CSV table of N, CA and C in Angstrom, one decimal:
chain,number,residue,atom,x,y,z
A,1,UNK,N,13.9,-46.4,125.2
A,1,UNK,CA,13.2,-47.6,124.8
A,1,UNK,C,14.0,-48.2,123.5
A,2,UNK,N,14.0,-49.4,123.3
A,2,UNK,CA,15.0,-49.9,122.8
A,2,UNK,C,13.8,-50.3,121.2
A,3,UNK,N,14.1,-50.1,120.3
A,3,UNK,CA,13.8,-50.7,119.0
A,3,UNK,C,12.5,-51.8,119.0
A,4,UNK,N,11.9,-51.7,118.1
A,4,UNK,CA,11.1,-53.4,118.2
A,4,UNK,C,11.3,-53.8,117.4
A,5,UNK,N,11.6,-55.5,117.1
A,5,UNK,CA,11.9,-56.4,116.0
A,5,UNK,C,10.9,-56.6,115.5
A,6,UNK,N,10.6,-56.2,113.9
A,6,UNK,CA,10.1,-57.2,113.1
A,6,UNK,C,10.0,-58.0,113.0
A,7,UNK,N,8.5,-59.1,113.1
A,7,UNK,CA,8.1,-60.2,112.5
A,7,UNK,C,9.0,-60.9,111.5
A,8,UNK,N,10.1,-61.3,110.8
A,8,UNK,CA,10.7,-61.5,110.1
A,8,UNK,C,10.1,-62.5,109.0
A,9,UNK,N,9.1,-63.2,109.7
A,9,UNK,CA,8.1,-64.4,108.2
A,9,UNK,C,6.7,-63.3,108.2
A,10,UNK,N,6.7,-62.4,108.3
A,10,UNK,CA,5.4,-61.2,108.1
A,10,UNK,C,5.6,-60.5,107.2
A,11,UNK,N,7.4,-59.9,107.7
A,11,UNK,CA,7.9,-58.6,106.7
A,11,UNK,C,8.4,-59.7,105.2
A,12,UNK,N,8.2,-60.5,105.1
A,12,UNK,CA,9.0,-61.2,104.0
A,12,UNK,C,7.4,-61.3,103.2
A,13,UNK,N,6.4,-61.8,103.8
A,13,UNK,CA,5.6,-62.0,103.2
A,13,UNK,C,4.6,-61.0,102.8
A,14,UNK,N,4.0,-60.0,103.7
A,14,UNK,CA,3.2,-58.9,103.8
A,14,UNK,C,4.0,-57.6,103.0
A,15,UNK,N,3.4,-56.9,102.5
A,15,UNK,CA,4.0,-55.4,102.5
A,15,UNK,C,2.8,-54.3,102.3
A,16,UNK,N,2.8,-53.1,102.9
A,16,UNK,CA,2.1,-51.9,103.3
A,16,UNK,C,2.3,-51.2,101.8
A,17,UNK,N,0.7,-50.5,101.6
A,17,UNK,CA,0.6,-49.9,100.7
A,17,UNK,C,1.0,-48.1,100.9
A,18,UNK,N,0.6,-47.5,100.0
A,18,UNK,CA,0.8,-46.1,100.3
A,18,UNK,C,-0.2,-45.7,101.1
A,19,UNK,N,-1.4,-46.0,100.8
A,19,UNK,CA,-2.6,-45.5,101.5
A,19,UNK,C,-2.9,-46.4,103.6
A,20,UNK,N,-2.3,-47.3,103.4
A,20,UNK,CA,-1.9,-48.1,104.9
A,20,UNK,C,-2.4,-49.4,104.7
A,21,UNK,N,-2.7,-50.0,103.3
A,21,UNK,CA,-3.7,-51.4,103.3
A,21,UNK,C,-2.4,-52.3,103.0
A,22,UNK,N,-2.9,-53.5,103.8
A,22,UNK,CA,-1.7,-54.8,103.7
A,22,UNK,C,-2.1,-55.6,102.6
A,23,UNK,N,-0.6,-55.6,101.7
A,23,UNK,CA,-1.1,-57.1,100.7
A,23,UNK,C,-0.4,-57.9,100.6
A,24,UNK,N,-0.9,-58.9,99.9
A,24,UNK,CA,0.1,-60.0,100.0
A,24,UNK,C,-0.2,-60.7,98.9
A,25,UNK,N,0.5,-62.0,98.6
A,25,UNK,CA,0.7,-63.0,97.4
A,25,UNK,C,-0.3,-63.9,97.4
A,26,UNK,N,-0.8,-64.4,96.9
A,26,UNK,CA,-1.8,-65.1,96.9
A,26,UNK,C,-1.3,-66.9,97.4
A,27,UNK,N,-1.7,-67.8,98.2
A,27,UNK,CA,-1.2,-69.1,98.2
A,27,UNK,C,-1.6,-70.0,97.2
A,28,UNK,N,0.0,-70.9,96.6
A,28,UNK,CA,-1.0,-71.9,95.9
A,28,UNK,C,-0.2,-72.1,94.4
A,29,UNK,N,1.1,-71.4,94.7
A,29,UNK,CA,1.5,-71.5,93.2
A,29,UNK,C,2.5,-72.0,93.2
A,30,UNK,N,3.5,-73.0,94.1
A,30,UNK,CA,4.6,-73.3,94.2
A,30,UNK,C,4.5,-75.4,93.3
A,31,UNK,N,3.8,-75.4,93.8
A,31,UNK,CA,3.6,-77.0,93.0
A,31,UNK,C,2.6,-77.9,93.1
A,32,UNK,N,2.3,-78.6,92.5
A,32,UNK,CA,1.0,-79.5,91.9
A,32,UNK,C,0.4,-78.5,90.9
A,33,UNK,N,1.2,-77.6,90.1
A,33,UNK,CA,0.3,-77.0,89.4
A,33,UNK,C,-0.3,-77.3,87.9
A,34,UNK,N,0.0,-78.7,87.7
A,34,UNK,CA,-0.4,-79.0,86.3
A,34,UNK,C,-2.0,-79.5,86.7
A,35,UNK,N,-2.2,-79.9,87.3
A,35,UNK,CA,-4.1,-79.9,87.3
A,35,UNK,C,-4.7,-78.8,87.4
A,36,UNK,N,-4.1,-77.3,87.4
A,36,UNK,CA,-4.5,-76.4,87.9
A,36,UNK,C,-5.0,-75.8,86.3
A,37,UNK,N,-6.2,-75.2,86.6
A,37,UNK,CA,-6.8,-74.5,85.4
A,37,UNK,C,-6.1,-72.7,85.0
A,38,UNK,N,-5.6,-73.0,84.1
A,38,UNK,CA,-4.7,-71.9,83.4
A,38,UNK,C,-5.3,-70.7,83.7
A,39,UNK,N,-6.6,-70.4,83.5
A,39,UNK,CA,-7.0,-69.1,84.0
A,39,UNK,C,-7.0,-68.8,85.4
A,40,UNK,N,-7.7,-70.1,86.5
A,40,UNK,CA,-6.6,-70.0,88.3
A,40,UNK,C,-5.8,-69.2,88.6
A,41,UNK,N,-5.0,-69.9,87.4
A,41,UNK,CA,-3.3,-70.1,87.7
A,41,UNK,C,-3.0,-68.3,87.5
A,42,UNK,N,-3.6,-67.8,86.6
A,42,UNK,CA,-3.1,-66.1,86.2
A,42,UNK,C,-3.8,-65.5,86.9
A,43,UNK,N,-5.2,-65.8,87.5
A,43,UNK,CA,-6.1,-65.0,88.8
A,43,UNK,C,-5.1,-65.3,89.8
A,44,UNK,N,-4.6,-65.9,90.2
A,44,UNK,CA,-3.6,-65.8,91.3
A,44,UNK,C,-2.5,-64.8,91.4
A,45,UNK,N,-1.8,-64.7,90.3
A,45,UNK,CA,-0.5,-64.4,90.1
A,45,UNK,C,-1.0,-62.9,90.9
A,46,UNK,N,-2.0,-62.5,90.9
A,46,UNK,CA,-2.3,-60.8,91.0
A,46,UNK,C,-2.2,-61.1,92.9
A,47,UNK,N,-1.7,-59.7,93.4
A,47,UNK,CA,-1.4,-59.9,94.9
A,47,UNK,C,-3.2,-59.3,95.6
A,48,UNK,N,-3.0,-59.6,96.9
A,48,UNK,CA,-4.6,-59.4,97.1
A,48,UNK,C,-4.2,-58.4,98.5
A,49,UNK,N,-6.0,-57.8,99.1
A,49,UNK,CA,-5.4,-56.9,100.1
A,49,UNK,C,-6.3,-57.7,100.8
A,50,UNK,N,-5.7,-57.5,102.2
A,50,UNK,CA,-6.2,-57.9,103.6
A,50,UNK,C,-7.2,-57.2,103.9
A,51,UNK,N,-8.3,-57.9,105.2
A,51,UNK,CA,-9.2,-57.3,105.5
A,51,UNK,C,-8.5,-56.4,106.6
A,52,UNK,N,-9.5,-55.6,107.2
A,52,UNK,CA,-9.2,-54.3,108.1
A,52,UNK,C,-8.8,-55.5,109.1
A,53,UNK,N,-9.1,-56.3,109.4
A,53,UNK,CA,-8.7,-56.9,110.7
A,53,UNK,C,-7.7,-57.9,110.8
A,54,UNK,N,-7.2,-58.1,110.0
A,54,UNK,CA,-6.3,-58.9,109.7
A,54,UNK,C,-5.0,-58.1,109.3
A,55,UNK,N,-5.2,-57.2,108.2
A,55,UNK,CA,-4.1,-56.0,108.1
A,55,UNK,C,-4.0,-55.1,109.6
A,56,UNK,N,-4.8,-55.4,110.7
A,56,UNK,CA,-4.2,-54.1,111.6
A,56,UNK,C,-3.6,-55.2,113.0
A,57,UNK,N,-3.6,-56.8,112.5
A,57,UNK,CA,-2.7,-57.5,112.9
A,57,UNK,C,-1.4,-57.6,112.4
A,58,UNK,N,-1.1,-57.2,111.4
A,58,UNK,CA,-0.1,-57.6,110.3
A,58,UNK,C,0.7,-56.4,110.5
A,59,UNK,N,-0.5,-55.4,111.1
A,59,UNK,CA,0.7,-53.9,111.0
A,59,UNK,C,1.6,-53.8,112.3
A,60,UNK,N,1.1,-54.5,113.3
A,60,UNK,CA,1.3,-54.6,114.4
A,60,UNK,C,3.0,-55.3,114.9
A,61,UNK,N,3.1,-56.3,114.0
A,61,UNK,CA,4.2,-57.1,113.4
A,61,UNK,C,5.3,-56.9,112.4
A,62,UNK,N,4.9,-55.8,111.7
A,62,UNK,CA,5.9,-55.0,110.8
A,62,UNK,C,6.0,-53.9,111.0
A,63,UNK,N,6.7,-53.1,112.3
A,63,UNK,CA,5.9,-51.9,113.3
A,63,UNK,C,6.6,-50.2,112.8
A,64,UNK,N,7.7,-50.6,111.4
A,64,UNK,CA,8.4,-50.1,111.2
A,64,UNK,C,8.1,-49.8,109.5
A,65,UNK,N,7.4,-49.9,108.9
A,65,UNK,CA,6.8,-50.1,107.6
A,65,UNK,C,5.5,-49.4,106.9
């Protein structure tokens, strides 16, 4: 059996922890950010983890990780 490709906009965006939970970056920081309230702005910056069902879609897509 031949290899399976990674998701390639999944693996760039998602990554697997040590314990198996998916996280990712939060949306929302790229621009319009001057109306944006400074404290938002730093609750964001922190990465967040996926739910069980959404991460065991995500793992599905990054099959090698």
């Amino acid at each position: 059996m031949p290899k399976i490709k990674s998701h390639r906009g999944v693996a760039k965006r998602f990554w697997i922890t040590g314990t198996g939970k998916v996280r990712h970056k939060k949306p929302g920081l790229r621009h319009l950010l001057t109306g944006m309230d400074s404290g938002r702005g730093r609750h964001m910056r922190k990465a967040q983890i996926l739910n069980k069902v959404d991460g065991a879609v995500i793992k599905t897509l990054i099959p090698y990780r």
